[in-house]
Coordinates of C-alpha atoms and ligand atoms in Angstrom, one line a residue:
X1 CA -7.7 15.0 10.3
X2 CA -6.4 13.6 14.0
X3 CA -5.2 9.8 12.6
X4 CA -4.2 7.2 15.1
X5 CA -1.8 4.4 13.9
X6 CA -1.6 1.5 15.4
X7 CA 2.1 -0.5 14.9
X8 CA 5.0 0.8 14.6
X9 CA 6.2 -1.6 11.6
X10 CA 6.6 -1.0 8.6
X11 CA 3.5 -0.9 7.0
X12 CA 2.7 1.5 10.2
X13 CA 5.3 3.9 9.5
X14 CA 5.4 4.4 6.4
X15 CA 1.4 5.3 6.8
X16 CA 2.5 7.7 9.5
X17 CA 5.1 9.6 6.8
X18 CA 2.3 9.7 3.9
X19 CA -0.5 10.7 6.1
X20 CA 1.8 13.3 7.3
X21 CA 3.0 14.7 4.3
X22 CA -0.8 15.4 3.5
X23 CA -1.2 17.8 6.5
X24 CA -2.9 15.5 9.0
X25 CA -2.2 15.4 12.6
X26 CA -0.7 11.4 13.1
X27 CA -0.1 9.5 16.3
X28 CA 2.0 5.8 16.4
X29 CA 1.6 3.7 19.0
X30 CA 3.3 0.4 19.7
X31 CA 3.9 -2.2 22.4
X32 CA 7.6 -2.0 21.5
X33 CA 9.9 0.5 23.2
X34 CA 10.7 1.3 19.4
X35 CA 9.5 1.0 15.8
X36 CA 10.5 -2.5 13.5
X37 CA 11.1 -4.2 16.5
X38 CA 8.3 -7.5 15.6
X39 CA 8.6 -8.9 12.3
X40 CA 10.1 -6.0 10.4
X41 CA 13.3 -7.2 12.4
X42 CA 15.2 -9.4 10.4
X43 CA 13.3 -10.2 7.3
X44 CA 14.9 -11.4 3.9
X45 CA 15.9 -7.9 3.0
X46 CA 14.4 -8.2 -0.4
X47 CA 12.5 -6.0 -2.2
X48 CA 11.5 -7.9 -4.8
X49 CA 9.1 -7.7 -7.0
X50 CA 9.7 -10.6 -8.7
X51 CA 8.4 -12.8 -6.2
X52 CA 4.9 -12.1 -6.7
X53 CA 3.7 -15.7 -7.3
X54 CA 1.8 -16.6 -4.4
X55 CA 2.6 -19.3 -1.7
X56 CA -1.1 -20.6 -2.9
X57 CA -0.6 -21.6 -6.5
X58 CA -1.1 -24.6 -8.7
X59 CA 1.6 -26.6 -7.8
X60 CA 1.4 -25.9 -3.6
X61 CA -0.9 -29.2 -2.8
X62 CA 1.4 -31.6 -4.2
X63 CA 4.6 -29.9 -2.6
X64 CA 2.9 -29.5 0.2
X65 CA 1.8 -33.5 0.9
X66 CA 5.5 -34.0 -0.2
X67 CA 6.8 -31.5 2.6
X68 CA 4.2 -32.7 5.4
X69 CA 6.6 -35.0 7.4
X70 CA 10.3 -33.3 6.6
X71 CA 10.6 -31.1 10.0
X72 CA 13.3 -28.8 8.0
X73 CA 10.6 -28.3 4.7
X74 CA 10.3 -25.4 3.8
X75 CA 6.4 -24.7 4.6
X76 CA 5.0 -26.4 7.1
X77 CA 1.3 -26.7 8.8
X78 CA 1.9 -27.4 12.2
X79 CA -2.5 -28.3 12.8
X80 CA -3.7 -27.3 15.6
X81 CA -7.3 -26.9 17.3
X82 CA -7.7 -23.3 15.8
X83 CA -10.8 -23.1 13.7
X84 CA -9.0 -20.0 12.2
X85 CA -5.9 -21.8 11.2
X86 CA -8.6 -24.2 9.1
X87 CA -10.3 -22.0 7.7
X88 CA -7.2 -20.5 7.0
X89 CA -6.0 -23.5 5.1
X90 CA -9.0 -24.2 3.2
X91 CA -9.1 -20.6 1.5
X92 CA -5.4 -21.0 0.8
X93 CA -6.8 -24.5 -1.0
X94 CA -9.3 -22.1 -3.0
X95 CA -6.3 -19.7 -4.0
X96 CA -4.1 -22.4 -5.9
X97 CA -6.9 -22.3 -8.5
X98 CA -4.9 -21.3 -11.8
X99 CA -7.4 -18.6 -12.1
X100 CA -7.4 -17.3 -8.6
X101 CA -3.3 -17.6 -8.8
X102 CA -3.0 -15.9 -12.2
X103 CA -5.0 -12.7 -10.8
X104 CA -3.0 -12.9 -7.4
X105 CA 0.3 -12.8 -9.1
X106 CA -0.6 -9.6 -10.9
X107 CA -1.7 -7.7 -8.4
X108 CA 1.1 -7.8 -6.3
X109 CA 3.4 -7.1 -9.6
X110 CA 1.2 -4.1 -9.7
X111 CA 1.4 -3.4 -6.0
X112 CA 5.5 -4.8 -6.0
X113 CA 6.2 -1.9 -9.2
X114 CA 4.5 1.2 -7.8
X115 CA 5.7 0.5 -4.5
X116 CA 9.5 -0.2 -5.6
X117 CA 9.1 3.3 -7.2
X118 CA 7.8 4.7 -3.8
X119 CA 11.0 3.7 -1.8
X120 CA 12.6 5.0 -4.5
X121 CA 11.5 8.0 -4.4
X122 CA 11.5 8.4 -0.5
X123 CA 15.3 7.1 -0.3
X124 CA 16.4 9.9 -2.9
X125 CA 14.4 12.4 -1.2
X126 CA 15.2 12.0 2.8
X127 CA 18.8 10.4 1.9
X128 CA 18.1 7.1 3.6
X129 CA 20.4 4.6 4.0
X130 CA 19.9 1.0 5.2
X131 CA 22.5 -1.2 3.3
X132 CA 20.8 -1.1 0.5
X133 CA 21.7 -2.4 -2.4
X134 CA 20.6 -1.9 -6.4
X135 CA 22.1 -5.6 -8.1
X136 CA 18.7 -6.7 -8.9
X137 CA 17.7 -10.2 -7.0
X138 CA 19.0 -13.8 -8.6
X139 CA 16.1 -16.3 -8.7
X140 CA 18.6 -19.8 -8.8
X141 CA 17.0 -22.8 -10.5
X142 CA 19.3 -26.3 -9.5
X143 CA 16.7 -28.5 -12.1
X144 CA 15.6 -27.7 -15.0
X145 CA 12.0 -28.9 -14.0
X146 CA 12.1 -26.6 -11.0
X147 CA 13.0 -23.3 -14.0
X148 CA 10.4 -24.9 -16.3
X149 CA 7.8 -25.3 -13.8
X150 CA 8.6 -21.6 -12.3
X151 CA 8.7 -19.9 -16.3
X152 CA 5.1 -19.2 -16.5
X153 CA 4.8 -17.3 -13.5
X154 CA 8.0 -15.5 -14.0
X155 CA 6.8 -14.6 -18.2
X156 CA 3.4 -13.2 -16.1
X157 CA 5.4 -10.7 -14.3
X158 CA 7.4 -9.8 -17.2
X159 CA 4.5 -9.5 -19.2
X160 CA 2.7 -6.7 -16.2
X161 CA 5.9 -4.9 -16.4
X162 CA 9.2 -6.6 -14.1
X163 CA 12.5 -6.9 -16.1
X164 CA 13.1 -10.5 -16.0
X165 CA 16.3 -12.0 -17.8
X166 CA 16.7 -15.7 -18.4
X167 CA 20.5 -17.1 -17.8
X168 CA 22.3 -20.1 -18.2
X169 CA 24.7 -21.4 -15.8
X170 CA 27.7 -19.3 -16.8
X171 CA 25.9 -16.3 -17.3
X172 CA 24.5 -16.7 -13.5
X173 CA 28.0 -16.8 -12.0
X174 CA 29.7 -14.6 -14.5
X175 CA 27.0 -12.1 -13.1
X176 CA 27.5 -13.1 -9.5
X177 CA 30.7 -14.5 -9.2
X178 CA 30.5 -15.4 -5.1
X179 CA 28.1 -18.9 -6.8
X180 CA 31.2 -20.1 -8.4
X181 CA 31.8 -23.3 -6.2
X182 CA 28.3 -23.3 -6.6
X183 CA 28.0 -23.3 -10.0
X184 CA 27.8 -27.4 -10.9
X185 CA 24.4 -28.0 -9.2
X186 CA 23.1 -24.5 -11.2
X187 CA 20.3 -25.6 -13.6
X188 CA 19.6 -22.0 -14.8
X189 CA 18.4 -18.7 -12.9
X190 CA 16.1 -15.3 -13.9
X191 CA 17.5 -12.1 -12.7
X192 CA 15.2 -9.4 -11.9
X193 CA 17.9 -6.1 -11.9
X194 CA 16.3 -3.7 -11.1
X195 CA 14.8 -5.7 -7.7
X196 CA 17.0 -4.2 -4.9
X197 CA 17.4 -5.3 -1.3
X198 CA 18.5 -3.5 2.0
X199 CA 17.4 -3.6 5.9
X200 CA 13.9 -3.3 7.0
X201 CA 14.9 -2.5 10.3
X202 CA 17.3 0.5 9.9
X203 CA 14.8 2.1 7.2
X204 CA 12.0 1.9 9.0
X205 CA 14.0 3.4 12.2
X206 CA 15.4 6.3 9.6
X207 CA 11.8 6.9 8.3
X208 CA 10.3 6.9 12.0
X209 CA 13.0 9.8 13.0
X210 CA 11.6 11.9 9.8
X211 CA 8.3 11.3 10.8
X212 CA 9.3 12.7 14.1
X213 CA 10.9 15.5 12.6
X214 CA 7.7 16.4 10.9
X215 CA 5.8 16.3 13.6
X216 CA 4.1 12.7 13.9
X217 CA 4.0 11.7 18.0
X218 CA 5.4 7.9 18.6
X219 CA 3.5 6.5 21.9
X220 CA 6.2 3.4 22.2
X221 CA 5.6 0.9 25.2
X222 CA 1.8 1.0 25.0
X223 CA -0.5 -1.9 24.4
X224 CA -3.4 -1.8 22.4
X225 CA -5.7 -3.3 24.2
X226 CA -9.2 -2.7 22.0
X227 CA -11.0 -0.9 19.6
X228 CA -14.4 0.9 21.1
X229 CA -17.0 0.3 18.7
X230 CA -20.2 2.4 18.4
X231 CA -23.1 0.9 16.2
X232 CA -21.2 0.9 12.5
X233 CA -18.7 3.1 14.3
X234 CA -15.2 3.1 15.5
X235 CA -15.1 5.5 18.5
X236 CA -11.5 5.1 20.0
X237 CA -9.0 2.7 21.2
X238 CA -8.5 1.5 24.7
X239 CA -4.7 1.8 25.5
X240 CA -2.7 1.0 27.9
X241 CA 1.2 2.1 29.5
X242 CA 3.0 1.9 32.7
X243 CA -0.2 0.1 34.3
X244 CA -2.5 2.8 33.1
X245 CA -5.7 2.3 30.8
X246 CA -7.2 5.1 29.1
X247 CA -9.3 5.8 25.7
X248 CA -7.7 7.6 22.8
X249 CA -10.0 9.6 19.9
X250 CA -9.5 10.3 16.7
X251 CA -11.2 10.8 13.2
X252 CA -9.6 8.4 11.4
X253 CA -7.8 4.6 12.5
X254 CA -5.3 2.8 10.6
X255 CA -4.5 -1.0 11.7
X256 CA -1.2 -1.8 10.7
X257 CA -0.6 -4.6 13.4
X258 CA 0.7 -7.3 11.4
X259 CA -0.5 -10.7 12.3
X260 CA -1.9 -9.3 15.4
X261 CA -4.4 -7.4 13.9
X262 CA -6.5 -10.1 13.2
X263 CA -7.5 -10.5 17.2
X264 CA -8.1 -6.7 17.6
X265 CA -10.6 -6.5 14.2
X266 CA -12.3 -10.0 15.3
X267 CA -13.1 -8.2 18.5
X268 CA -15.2 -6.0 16.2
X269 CA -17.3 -8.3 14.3
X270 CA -14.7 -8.6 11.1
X271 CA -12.9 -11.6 10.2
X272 CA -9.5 -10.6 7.9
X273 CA -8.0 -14.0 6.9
X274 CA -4.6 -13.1 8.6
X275 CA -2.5 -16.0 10.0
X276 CA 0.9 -16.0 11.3
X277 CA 3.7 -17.8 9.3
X278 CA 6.5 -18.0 11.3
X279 CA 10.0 -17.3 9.3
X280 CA 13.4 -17.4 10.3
X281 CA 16.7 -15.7 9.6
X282 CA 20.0 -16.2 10.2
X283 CA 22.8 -13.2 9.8
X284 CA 25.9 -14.3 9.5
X285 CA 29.1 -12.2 9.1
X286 CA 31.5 -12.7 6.2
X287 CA 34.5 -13.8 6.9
X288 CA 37.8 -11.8 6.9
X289 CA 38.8 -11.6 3.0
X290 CA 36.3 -13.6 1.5
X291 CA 33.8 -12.6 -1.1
X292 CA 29.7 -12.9 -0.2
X293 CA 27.2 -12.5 -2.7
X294 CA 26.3 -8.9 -3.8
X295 CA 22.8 -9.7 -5.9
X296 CA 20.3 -10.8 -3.6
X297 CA 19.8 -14.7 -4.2
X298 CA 16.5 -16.5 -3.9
X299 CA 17.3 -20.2 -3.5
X300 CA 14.0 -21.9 -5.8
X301 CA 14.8 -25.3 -4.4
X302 CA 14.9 -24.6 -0.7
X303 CA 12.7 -21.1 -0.7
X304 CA 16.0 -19.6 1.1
X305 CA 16.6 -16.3 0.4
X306 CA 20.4 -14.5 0.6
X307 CA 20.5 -10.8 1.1
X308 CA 24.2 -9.0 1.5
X309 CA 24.0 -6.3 4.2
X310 CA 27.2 -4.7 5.0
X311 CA 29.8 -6.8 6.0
X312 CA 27.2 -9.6 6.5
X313 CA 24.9 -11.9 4.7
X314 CA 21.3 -12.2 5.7
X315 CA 19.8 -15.6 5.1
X316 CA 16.6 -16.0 5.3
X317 CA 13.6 -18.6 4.7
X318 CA 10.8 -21.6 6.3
X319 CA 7.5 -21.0 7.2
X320 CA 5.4 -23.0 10.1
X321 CA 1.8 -22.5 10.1
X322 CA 1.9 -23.3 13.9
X323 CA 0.5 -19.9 15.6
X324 CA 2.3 -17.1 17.2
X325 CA 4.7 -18.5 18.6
X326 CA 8.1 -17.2 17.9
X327 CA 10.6 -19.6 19.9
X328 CA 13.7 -20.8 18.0
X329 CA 13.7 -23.8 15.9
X330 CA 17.8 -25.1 15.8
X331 CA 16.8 -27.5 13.2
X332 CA 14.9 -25.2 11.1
X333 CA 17.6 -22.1 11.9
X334 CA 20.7 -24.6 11.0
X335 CA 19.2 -25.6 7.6
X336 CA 19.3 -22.2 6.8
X337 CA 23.2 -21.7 7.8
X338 CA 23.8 -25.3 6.2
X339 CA 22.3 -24.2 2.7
X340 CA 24.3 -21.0 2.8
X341 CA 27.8 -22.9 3.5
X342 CA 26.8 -24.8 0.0
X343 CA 26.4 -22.0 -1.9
X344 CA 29.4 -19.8 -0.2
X345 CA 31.7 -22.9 1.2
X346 CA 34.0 -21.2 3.6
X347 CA 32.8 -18.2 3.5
X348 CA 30.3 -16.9 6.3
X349 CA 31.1 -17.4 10.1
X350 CA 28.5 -19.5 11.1
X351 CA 29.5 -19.4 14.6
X352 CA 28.4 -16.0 15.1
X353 CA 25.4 -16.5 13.4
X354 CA 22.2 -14.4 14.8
X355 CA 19.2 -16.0 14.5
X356 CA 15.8 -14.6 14.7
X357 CA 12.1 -15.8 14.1
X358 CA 8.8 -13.5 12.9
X359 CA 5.7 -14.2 12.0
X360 CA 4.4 -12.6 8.7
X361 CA 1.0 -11.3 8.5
X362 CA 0.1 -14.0 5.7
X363 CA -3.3 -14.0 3.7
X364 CA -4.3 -16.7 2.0
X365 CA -4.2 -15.3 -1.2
X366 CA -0.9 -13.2 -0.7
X367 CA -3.1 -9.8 -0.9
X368 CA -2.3 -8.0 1.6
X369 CA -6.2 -5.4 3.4
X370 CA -5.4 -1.7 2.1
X371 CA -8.1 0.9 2.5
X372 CA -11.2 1.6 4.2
X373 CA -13.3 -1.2 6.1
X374 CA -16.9 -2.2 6.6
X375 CA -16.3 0.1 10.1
X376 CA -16.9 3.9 9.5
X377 CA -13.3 5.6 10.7
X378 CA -11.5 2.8 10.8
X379 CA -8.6 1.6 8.0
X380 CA -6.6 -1.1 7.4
X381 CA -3.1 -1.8 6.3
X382 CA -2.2 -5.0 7.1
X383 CA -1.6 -8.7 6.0
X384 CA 1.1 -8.5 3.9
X385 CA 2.4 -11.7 4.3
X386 CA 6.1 -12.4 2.4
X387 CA 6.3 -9.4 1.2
X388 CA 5.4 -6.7 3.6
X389 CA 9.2 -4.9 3.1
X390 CA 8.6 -5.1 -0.9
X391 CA 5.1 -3.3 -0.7
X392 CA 5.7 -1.2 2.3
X393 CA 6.3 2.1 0.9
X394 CA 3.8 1.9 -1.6
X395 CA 0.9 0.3 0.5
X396 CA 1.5 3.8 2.9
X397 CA 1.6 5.9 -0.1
X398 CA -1.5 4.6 -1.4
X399 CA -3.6 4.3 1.8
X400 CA -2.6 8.3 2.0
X401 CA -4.3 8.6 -1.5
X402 CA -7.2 6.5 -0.3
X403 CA -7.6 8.3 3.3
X404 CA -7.5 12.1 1.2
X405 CA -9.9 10.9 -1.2
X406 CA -7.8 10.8 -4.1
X407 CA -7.1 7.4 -6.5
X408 CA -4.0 5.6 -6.3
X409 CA -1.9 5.4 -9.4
X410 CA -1.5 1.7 -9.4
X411 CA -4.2 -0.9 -10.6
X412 CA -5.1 -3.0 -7.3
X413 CA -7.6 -4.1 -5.7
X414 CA -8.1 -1.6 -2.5
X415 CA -10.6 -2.5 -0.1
X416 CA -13.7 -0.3 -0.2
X417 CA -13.1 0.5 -3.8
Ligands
LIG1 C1 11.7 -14.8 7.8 C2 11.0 -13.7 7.1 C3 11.6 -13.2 5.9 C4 11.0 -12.2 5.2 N1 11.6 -11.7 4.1 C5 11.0 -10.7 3.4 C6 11.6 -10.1 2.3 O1 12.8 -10.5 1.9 N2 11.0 -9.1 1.6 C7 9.8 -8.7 2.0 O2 9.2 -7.8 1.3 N3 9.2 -9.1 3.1 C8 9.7 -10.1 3.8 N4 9.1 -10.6 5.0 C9 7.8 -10.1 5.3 C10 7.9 -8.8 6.1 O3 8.9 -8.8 7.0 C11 6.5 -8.5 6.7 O4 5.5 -8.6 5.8 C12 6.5 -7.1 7.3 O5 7.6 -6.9 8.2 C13 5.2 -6.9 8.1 O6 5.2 -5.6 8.6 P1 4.0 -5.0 9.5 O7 4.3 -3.6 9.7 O8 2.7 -5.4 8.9 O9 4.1 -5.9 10.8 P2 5.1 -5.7 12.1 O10 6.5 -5.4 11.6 O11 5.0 -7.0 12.9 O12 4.6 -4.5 12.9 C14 3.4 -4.6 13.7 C15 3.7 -3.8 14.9 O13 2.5 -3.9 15.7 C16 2.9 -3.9 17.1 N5 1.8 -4.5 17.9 C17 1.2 -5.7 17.6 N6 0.2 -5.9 18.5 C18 0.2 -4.8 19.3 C19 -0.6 -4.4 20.4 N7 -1.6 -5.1 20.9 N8 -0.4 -3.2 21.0 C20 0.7 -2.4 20.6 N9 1.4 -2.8 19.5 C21 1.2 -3.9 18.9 C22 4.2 -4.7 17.1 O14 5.0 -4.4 18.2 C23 4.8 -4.3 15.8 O15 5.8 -3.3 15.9 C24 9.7 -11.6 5.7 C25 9.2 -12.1 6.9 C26 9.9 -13.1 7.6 C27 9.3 -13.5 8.9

């Protein structure tokens, strides 16, 4: 088949590399004069499958009244007069249903397991390498009603299959030593080891080139400017580069747009619940001779995650229901540098801090659109929210499956299935 992909993120890529490796002919195309350039920039770096619990769970309506007026909180609606952003909200109220939550969390364990294996696989086999890292991730509890109140969802994905080891406070720092001035405000912490973390960025760029390389065609620096629909049909997509408009065909489209896929499949009559959630990040170098953490740290109490990448420390965390806009909050970008001087006093160089803002492709539910739509030719890979580096490999893998007819090997909840 002649596939057109549009975005060149993540989740677009590494559809590009499985649709490839099944024989079909695959173009990219992207705004960007390269591929991971939007919000597959500066993530987290975690690949964790251990963070399954949804945003939208029991407890989020209480923390979230509590957060409502704290400008550095660590999720934020920003209302606004978008009847999208509302409805938005009220299916994320619908999602904190313990019901609704429990059958969230497992299908993105599911989805988090086969999709872990899937980078796996492809960094053995193409020799990637993107400071990655294999020291599990560090979930750090500072209150014991925090690690109590976290346990069940935690015991849920140990239950569906994620190694998940519960240590006290010396067992915490005698496994990651770089928490040791830390260590007095450490309540307890549950290590996931065989969770990994690395950069989002230089995979995806290594994974583009061995697209290339097997033949996939990268149209960078072209807008997508619509989808043609005919009757049930999608047709072709309007592009546009260098000032010039023209209509591309193909037998098969995949979305992969991130949060901006929502506009493009409104256009069309469907309505994904995709809404941006603005993030930020902060990378920081390490300081000559001082140690930074090497197990990738998720901060419970602030929602801050710590991800070593080379010689520096990716800190990342927030997220501001506020639309898509991606200017730089200082108060929201310092809190991030301020909790990591806690944790490592003296250890980063905060004055060369970079600091960068996306907006993840949230749904309210977590569960990201993977397969085949309402809209004959047209597919979907998109709204992966906080964990679109996690799942990215195995969402392209499986949408592969799903385009060649064949059943993925992982128990989720596909769309047209
Ligand atoms: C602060 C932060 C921390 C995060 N941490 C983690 C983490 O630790 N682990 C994890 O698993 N996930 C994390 N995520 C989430 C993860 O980064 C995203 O889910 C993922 O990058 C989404 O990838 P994508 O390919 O769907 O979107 P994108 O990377 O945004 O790709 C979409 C592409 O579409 C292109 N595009 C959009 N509109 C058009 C158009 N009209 N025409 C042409 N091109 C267009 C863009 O240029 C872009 O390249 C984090 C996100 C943020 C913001």
């Amino acid at each position: 088949m002649k596939i057109i992909v549009l975005g060149a993120g993540i989740l677009g890529v590494s559809s590009a590399w499985y649709l490839s490796q099944d024989g079909h002919e695959v173009t990219v195309i992207d705004r960007q004069d390269g591929c991971a350039l939007e919000t597959s920039f500066a993530n987290g770096a975690q690949i964790s499958v251990s963070y399954a619990e949804p945003w939208a769970n029991p407890g989020a309506p209480l923390k979230l009244a509590k957060w409502l007026l704290r400008d550095d909180s660590p999720l934020l609606f920003r209302w606004r007069a978008d009847w999208h952003q509302w409805l938005w909200g009220l299916q994320f109220a619908r999602e904190c249903l313990p019901a609704r939550t429990r059958f969230n969390t497992i299908q993105l364990t599911n989805l988090g397991l086969y999709s872990r294996a899937a980078l796996i696989d492809l960094r053995a086999k193409l020799a990637l390498e993107y400071d990655q890292l294999e020291r599990g991730i560090l979930h750090v509890f500072t209150s014991d009603k925090e690690l109590e109140a976290s346990r069940p969802g935690l015991e849920l994905m140990r239950e569906f299959g994620c190694t998940m080891n519960f240590l006290d406070r010396a067992q915490t720092v005698a496994l990651e030593p770089a928490l040791n001035a830390f260590s007095g405000q450490i309540a307890g912490a549950a290590h996931a080891p065989e969770d990994e973390s690395g950069d989002a960025f230089k995979f995806t760029q290594q994974l583009a080139l061995r697209c290339a390389r097997a033949g996939v065609t990268f149209r960078y620096d072209t807008t997508i400017k619509r989808l043609v629909k005919n009757g049930g049909d999608i047709d072709g997509v309007e592009i546009e580069h260098a000032g010039q408009t023209q209509v591309l065909s193909a037998d098969a489209y995949v979305v992969a747009l991130g949060c901006w896929s929502a506009h493009l499949l409104r256009a069309v009559g469907m309505s994904p619940a995709i809404y941006p959630a603005k993030g930020y990040s902060a990378t920081v170098p390490i300081k000559p001779g001082q140690n930074a953490n090497t197990v990738s740290i998720t901060d419970h109490q602030m929602k801050i995650v710590f991800s070593r990448l080379g010689d520096s420390v990716r800190i990342a965390g927030t997220a501001e229901l506020s639309g898509y806009d991606l200017k730089l909050n200082m108060l929201r970008c310092q809190a991030l540098t301020r909790r990591a001087e806690e944790l490592f006093p003296g250890v980063l160089d905060n004055a060369r801090a970079q600091y960068w803002s996306g907006l993840r492709p949230a749904t309210p539910s977590n569960l990201p659109y993977i397969g085949k739509s309402r809209l004959g030719r047209l597919w979907l890979n998109t709204g992966h929210g906080t964990l679109g580096w996690t799942h990215g490999a195995g969402s392209g893998r499986a949408l592969a499956d799903l385009m060649s007819q064949r059943k993925p090997d992982v128990d989720f909840a596909f769309m047209g299935s």
